Coordinates of C-alpha atoms in Angstrom, one line a residue:
M114 CA 0.0 -0.1 -0.1
N115 CA 3.1 2.3 0.4
G116 CA 3.8 2.0 -3.4
R117 CA 3.4 4.8 -5.8
D118 CA 0.8 4.7 -8.7
A119 CA 1.4 5.5 -12.1
N120 CA 1.3 9.2 -11.4
G121 CA 3.9 9.1 -8.4
V122 CA 1.1 9.5 -5.9
T123 CA 1.2 7.3 -2.6
I124 CA -1.9 6.3 -0.5
S125 CA -0.1 8.4 2.2
D126 CA -0.3 11.5 0.1
V127 CA -4.1 10.9 -0.1
A128 CA -4.5 10.4 3.5
A129 CA -2.5 13.6 4.1
A130 CA -4.7 15.6 1.9
A131 CA -7.9 14.3 3.1
G132 CA -6.8 14.6 6.8
V133 CA -7.3 10.9 7.6
S134 CA -5.5 7.6 8.2
R135 CA -3.9 5.4 5.5
Q136 CA -6.3 2.7 6.6
T137 CA -9.3 5.1 6.1
V138 CA -8.2 5.6 2.7
S139 CA -7.9 1.8 2.0
N140 CA -11.4 1.3 3.6
V141 CA -13.0 3.8 1.2
L142 CA -11.2 2.1 -1.7
N143 CA -12.0 -1.6 -0.6
R144 CA -14.9 -1.5 2.1
P145 CA -16.6 1.7 1.7
A146 CA -19.6 0.5 3.9
R147 CA -17.3 0.8 6.9
V148 CA -16.7 4.5 6.5
A149 CA -18.9 7.7 7.3
P150 CA -20.3 9.2 4.2
D151 CA -18.8 12.7 4.9
T152 CA -15.5 11.0 5.3
A153 CA -15.7 8.9 2.3
T154 CA -16.7 12.0 0.1
R155 CA -13.7 13.8 1.5
V156 CA -11.3 11.0 0.5
R157 CA -12.7 10.5 -2.9
R158 CA -12.1 14.1 -3.6
A159 CA -8.6 14.0 -2.4
I160 CA -8.2 10.9 -4.9
E161 CA -9.6 12.8 -7.7
E162 CA -7.6 16.1 -7.2
L163 CA -4.6 14.0 -6.7
G164 CA -5.1 11.7 -9.5
Y165 CA -4.4 8.6 -7.4
R166 CA -4.9 5.3 -9.1
P167 CA -4.4 2.4 -6.7
N168 CA -2.7 -0.8 -8.0
R169 CA -5.8 -3.0 -8.5
A170 CA -4.0 -6.2 -9.5
A171 CA -2.1 -6.2 -6.2
Q172 CA -5.2 -5.6 -4.3
N173 CA -7.1 -8.2 -5.9
L174 CA -4.5 -10.8 -5.2
R175 CA -4.5 -9.9 -1.4
E176 CA -8.4 -9.9 -1.3
R177 CA -9.1 -12.9 -3.6
A178 CA -11.6 -10.7 -5.3
S179 CA -12.2 -10.2 -9.1
R180 CA -13.3 -6.5 -8.9
C181 CA -15.7 -7.4 -11.6
L182 CA -19.6 -7.3 -11.6
G183 CA -21.8 -9.6 -13.8
L184 CA -24.9 -8.5 -15.9
K185 CA -27.1 -10.3 -18.3
I186 CA -27.9 -8.3 -21.3
P187 CA -31.6 -9.0 -22.7
A188 CA -32.3 -9.1 -26.2
P189 CA -33.1 -5.6 -27.7
I190 CA -36.9 -5.0 -28.4
G191 CA -38.9 -1.8 -29.7
V192 CA -37.3 1.5 -30.6
S193 CA -35.8 2.3 -27.3
N194 CA -32.1 2.1 -26.4
F195 CA -33.0 2.3 -22.7
L196 CA -30.6 -0.7 -21.8
D197 CA -27.9 0.7 -23.9
R198 CA -28.0 3.9 -21.9
F199 CA -28.2 2.1 -18.6
L200 CA -25.2 -0.1 -19.4
Y201 CA -23.3 3.0 -20.2
S202 CA -24.2 4.5 -16.9
L203 CA -23.5 1.4 -15.0
T204 CA -20.1 0.9 -16.7
A205 CA -19.3 4.4 -15.6
A206 CA -20.4 4.0 -12.3
A207 CA -18.6 0.6 -11.6
G208 CA -15.3 2.1 -13.0
A209 CA -15.6 5.1 -10.5
A210 CA -15.8 2.5 -7.8
G211 CA -12.9 0.4 -9.1
Y212 CA -15.0 -2.5 -10.7
H213 CA -15.5 -3.9 -14.4
L214 CA -18.6 -5.2 -15.9
L215 CA -18.8 -8.7 -17.3
L216 CA -21.7 -9.1 -19.8
F217 CA -23.4 -12.4 -20.9
A218 CA -26.3 -12.9 -23.3
P219 CA -29.5 -14.4 -22.3
T220 CA -30.3 -18.2 -22.1
A221 CA -33.1 -20.4 -20.7
V222 CA -33.5 -19.7 -17.0
D223 CA -31.8 -23.2 -15.7
E224 CA -28.8 -22.4 -17.9
E225 CA -28.8 -18.8 -16.9
L226 CA -28.5 -19.8 -13.2
A227 CA -25.9 -22.3 -14.0
T228 CA -23.8 -19.5 -15.5
Y229 CA -24.3 -17.4 -12.2
E230 CA -23.1 -20.4 -10.2
D231 CA -20.1 -20.9 -12.3
L232 CA -19.1 -17.3 -12.4
I233 CA -19.1 -17.1 -8.7
R234 CA -17.5 -20.5 -8.0
T235 CA -14.6 -19.8 -10.4
G236 CA -14.1 -16.2 -8.8
T237 CA -14.6 -14.6 -12.3
V238 CA -17.3 -12.1 -10.7
D239 CA -17.9 -10.9 -7.2
G240 CA -21.8 -10.1 -7.6
F241 CA -24.3 -9.4 -10.2
V242 CA -26.9 -6.7 -11.3
L243 CA -30.1 -8.0 -12.2
A244 CA -31.8 -5.4 -14.7
D245 CA -34.6 -7.4 -16.2
V246 CA -36.6 -8.6 -12.9
S247 CA -39.9 -10.0 -13.9
A248 CA -42.9 -10.7 -11.6
R249 CA -42.2 -13.4 -9.2
D250 CA -38.9 -13.8 -10.7
R251 CA -37.5 -17.2 -9.3
R252 CA -33.8 -16.0 -9.5
L253 CA -34.2 -13.7 -6.6
P254 CA -34.8 -16.5 -4.0
W255 CA -32.2 -18.5 -5.7
F256 CA -29.4 -16.0 -5.1
A257 CA -30.5 -15.2 -1.6
E258 CA -30.3 -18.8 -0.5
R259 CA -26.7 -19.0 -1.8
S260 CA -25.8 -15.8 -0.2
I261 CA -24.6 -14.6 -3.7
P262 CA -24.3 -10.7 -3.7
F263 CA -26.9 -9.1 -6.1
V264 CA -28.8 -5.8 -6.5
C265 CA -31.9 -5.5 -8.6
F266 CA -32.7 -2.6 -11.1
G267 CA -36.5 -2.9 -10.6
R268 CA -38.7 -3.9 -7.7
P269 CA -39.1 -7.7 -6.9
W270 CA -42.6 -7.7 -8.2
G271 CA -44.7 -10.2 -6.3
Q272 CA -41.8 -10.8 -3.8
E273 CA -41.6 -7.4 -2.2
D274 CA -41.3 -8.8 1.5
G275 CA -38.4 -10.9 0.4
P276 CA -34.8 -10.1 1.4
Y277 CA -33.8 -8.2 -1.8
T278 CA -32.0 -5.0 -2.4
W279 CA -33.2 -2.9 -5.2
V280 CA -33.3 0.2 -7.0
D281 CA -36.2 1.5 -8.9
V282 CA -38.0 4.4 -10.8
D283 CA -41.5 5.4 -9.9
G284 CA -43.1 4.6 -13.1
A285 CA -46.6 5.5 -11.9
Y286 CA -45.4 8.9 -10.8
G287 CA -44.0 9.3 -14.4
I288 CA -47.2 8.4 -16.0
E289 CA -49.0 11.0 -13.9
Q290 CA -46.8 13.5 -15.0
G291 CA -47.5 12.8 -18.6
V292 CA -51.4 12.9 -18.1
E293 CA -51.0 16.2 -16.2
H294 CA -49.2 17.5 -19.3
L295 CA -51.9 16.3 -21.6
I296 CA -54.6 17.8 -19.4
G297 CA -52.7 21.1 -19.5
R298 CA -52.8 20.8 -23.3
G299 CA -56.6 20.6 -23.2
H300 CA -57.2 16.9 -23.5
R301 CA -60.0 15.0 -21.6
R302 CA -60.1 11.6 -23.2
I303 CA -56.8 10.4 -22.6
A304 CA -56.0 6.7 -23.3
Y305 CA -53.2 4.4 -21.8
L306 CA -51.2 2.2 -24.4
G307 CA -49.0 -0.3 -22.7
W308 CA -48.3 -3.9 -22.2
P309 CA -50.7 -6.7 -21.0
E310 CA -51.1 -7.0 -17.3
G311 CA -48.6 -9.2 -15.4
T312 CA -45.4 -7.3 -16.3
G313 CA -45.1 -5.5 -12.9
F314 CA -43.7 -2.3 -13.9
G315 CA -46.3 -2.2 -16.6
D316 CA -49.0 -2.6 -14.2
E317 CA -47.5 0.0 -12.1
R318 CA -47.5 2.6 -15.1
R319 CA -51.2 1.8 -15.7
R320 CA -52.0 2.5 -12.1
G321 CA -50.4 5.9 -12.4
W322 CA -52.8 6.7 -15.5
L323 CA -55.7 5.5 -13.5
R324 CA -54.9 7.7 -10.5
A325 CA -54.2 10.8 -12.4
M326 CA -57.5 10.2 -14.4
G327 CA -59.4 9.7 -11.3
R328 CA -57.9 12.8 -9.8
H329 CA -59.3 14.9 -12.2
G330 CA -62.6 13.0 -12.6
L331 CA -62.1 11.8 -16.2
E332 CA -63.5 8.9 -17.9
T333 CA -61.4 5.8 -18.2
D334 CA -63.8 3.0 -19.6
G335 CA -62.7 1.8 -23.0
L336 CA -59.5 3.8 -22.9
I337 CA -57.0 1.2 -22.2
G338 CA -55.1 -0.3 -25.0
V339 CA -52.9 -3.5 -24.8
C340 CA -50.1 -4.9 -27.1
G341 CA -46.6 -6.1 -26.9
E342 CA -43.4 -4.1 -27.3
G343 CA -43.4 -3.5 -31.1
V344 CA -44.3 -0.5 -33.4
A345 CA -46.6 -2.5 -35.7
V346 CA -48.7 -4.0 -32.8
A347 CA -48.7 -0.5 -31.1
V348 CA -50.2 1.1 -34.3
A349 CA -52.8 -1.6 -34.7
A350 CA -53.8 -1.2 -31.0
A351 CA -53.9 2.5 -31.2
E352 CA -55.9 2.3 -34.5
R353 CA -58.5 0.1 -32.9
M354 CA -59.0 2.7 -30.3
L355 CA -59.2 5.6 -32.5
A356 CA -61.9 3.9 -34.6
R357 CA -64.3 3.9 -31.8
P358 CA -67.3 6.2 -31.5
E359 CA -65.9 8.3 -28.9
P360 CA -61.9 8.2 -29.7
P361 CA -59.3 9.3 -27.4
T362 CA -57.6 12.6 -28.2
A363 CA -54.3 11.6 -26.5
F364 CA -52.3 8.8 -25.5
V365 CA -50.1 8.4 -22.6
C366 CA -47.9 5.3 -23.2
G367 CA -45.8 2.6 -21.3
S368 CA -42.9 3.1 -23.5
D369 CA -41.7 5.1 -26.4
T370 CA -42.3 2.0 -28.7
H371 CA -46.0 2.3 -27.8
A372 CA -45.9 5.9 -28.2
V373 CA -44.3 6.0 -31.7
G374 CA -47.1 3.4 -32.6
A375 CA -49.8 5.8 -31.2
R376 CA -48.3 8.7 -33.1
L377 CA -48.2 6.9 -36.3
A378 CA -51.8 5.7 -35.9
G379 CA -52.9 9.2 -35.3
G380 CA -51.0 10.8 -38.2
L381 CA -50.6 14.5 -39.2
D382 CA -53.2 17.0 -39.9
A383 CA -52.8 19.4 -43.2
D384 CA -50.5 21.7 -41.3
G385 CA -48.0 18.8 -40.2
R386 CA -49.2 18.7 -36.5
P387 CA -50.2 15.7 -34.8
R388 CA -53.9 14.6 -34.7
V389 CA -53.4 13.2 -31.2
G390 CA -51.4 14.1 -28.3
V391 CA -48.9 11.5 -27.2
V392 CA -46.3 11.1 -24.3
G393 CA -44.0 8.3 -24.4
F394 CA -41.8 6.8 -21.6
D395 CA -37.9 6.3 -21.3
D396 CA -37.1 9.4 -23.6
S397 CA -35.4 7.4 -26.2
P398 CA -33.8 9.0 -29.3
A399 CA -36.9 8.1 -31.2
A400 CA -38.8 10.8 -29.2
S401 CA -36.6 13.6 -30.5
L402 CA -36.1 12.1 -33.9
I403 CA -39.9 11.6 -34.9
S404 CA -41.4 14.8 -36.5
P405 CA -43.0 16.7 -34.6
R406 CA -40.7 15.8 -31.7
M407 CA -42.5 13.8 -28.9
S408 CA -42.9 14.3 -25.2
S409 CA -41.5 11.5 -23.0
I410 CA -40.9 10.5 -19.4
R411 CA -36.9 10.3 -18.9
Q412 CA -35.6 8.0 -16.1
P413 CA -32.5 9.0 -14.1
L414 CA -30.2 6.2 -15.4
D415 CA -26.9 7.7 -14.0
E416 CA -28.3 8.1 -10.5
V417 CA -29.7 4.6 -10.5
A418 CA -26.5 3.2 -11.7
R419 CA -24.6 4.9 -9.1
R420 CA -27.0 3.6 -6.4
V421 CA -27.0 0.2 -7.7
V422 CA -23.2 -0.1 -7.8
S423 CA -22.8 1.6 -4.2
L424 CA -25.4 -1.2 -2.8
L425 CA -23.9 -4.0 -4.6
T426 CA -20.2 -3.1 -3.8
A427 CA -21.0 -2.7 -0.2
R428 CA -22.7 -6.2 -0.2
V429 CA -19.6 -7.8 -2.2
Q430 CA -17.3 -6.2 0.7
G431 CA -19.3 -7.7 3.2
S432 CA -21.8 -5.1 4.5
D433 CA -24.3 -6.8 6.9
S434 CA -26.6 -3.9 6.4
P435 CA -30.3 -5.2 5.9
P436 CA -31.9 -5.1 2.5
E437 CA -33.3 -1.9 1.1
G438 CA -35.2 -0.6 -1.6
V439 CA -34.5 2.9 -3.2
M440 CA -37.0 4.6 -5.2
L441 CA -36.1 7.4 -7.6
R442 CA -38.5 9.9 -9.7
P443 CA -38.3 10.4 -13.3
E444 CA -38.9 13.6 -15.1
L445 CA -41.1 14.7 -18.0
V446 CA -39.3 16.1 -21.1
A447 CA -42.0 18.2 -22.7
R448 CA -41.7 18.7 -26.3
E449 CA -44.2 19.1 -29.4

C-alpha cells in the first residue's frame, strides 16, 4: 500500500490531503460501507484531485476478489435504447468504484442460473446486477439462498417482502406527470397504451394513469389499449382505439415504442401537426427524432447506476446492512 501509482502518488499522500489515516483511505477504496459518508466523500475528493490510481492487481491478489460485476444483457426490443444507456451509466459507475462489468447473453433460466453459479464459483465475478426483473422472478430466492451478492434494477414484483435489495424508478409517478401534461394541453379523453397485465412495471404505469385520471374525474372506460413491445402492434392497437365512436384525443404510453405506434396511428393534419397528443416513456432517441418531436418520461439512469453499484459493492465487501429499496423519480421532457 506504500507503493506509488503511475502518477507517483501514494496512499499516504491521499491520507494527508484528506486529513485521515491510510487505513481509512484503504477502507474507502475496498470497504466503503465501513466509512462515514462525509469522510468517504472527502477521501474521494482527495483521490480525484491528486489523480491517485491504486494498484488493483495487487489488491485483487490480497483480497482474492475479481473486482468484476456480472450483468445479463436481454435481447433488444422496440425502438428504445434504454438498456444501452443504462449499460453506459452502469459501466461508468462501476469504473468509478474500481470495478469492471462482465456481460453475458440471455439463455434459458436453468442455463442462466448455472452461468451465475459458475461465475461465482470460479471467482470470475464478485456479484450481479439484475436489470430484467420479472414478476415473481425465481432467480431472486435462488441468489438469496446461496448468499450471492446481487442488486436489482427494478422492484421484486410479487416478492416485495423478500430479503432483496433494489433500485427502481417510480413509473406511476412518471405516467401521472404525462397525464397532467396532456390535461394542460386541453385533452380530456386520454388513453393508456401499454403492455398486457402481469409485467409488474407495466401494471404500475397503468395504475399511475388511473390515479391521475381519477384525480381529475375523467373517464377511463374503453381507454386502455394493450399490446406487446413493437411498433406494428402498437399502431394496430392505437388504430382500434381511434376507430371507436368516442376515440381518445391523446395517449400516455408505457414505452416510447408504444408512443411511436400511437403517433403513427394518429397521423398528422394538413399543417403537419399531430392529430393526437402523445407522451412516451424512457425518452429514447425516437422521441426527439420523430417529427414533430414527442414528449416522453426520462428515467434518471446515471443516479440509478450509482445507487446500484454502491449497494452491490457494499454487499460484495461484506456489509451486513439489511436489504433496502431505493425509489427514484423520473421527469417529464415536454416537447411538441
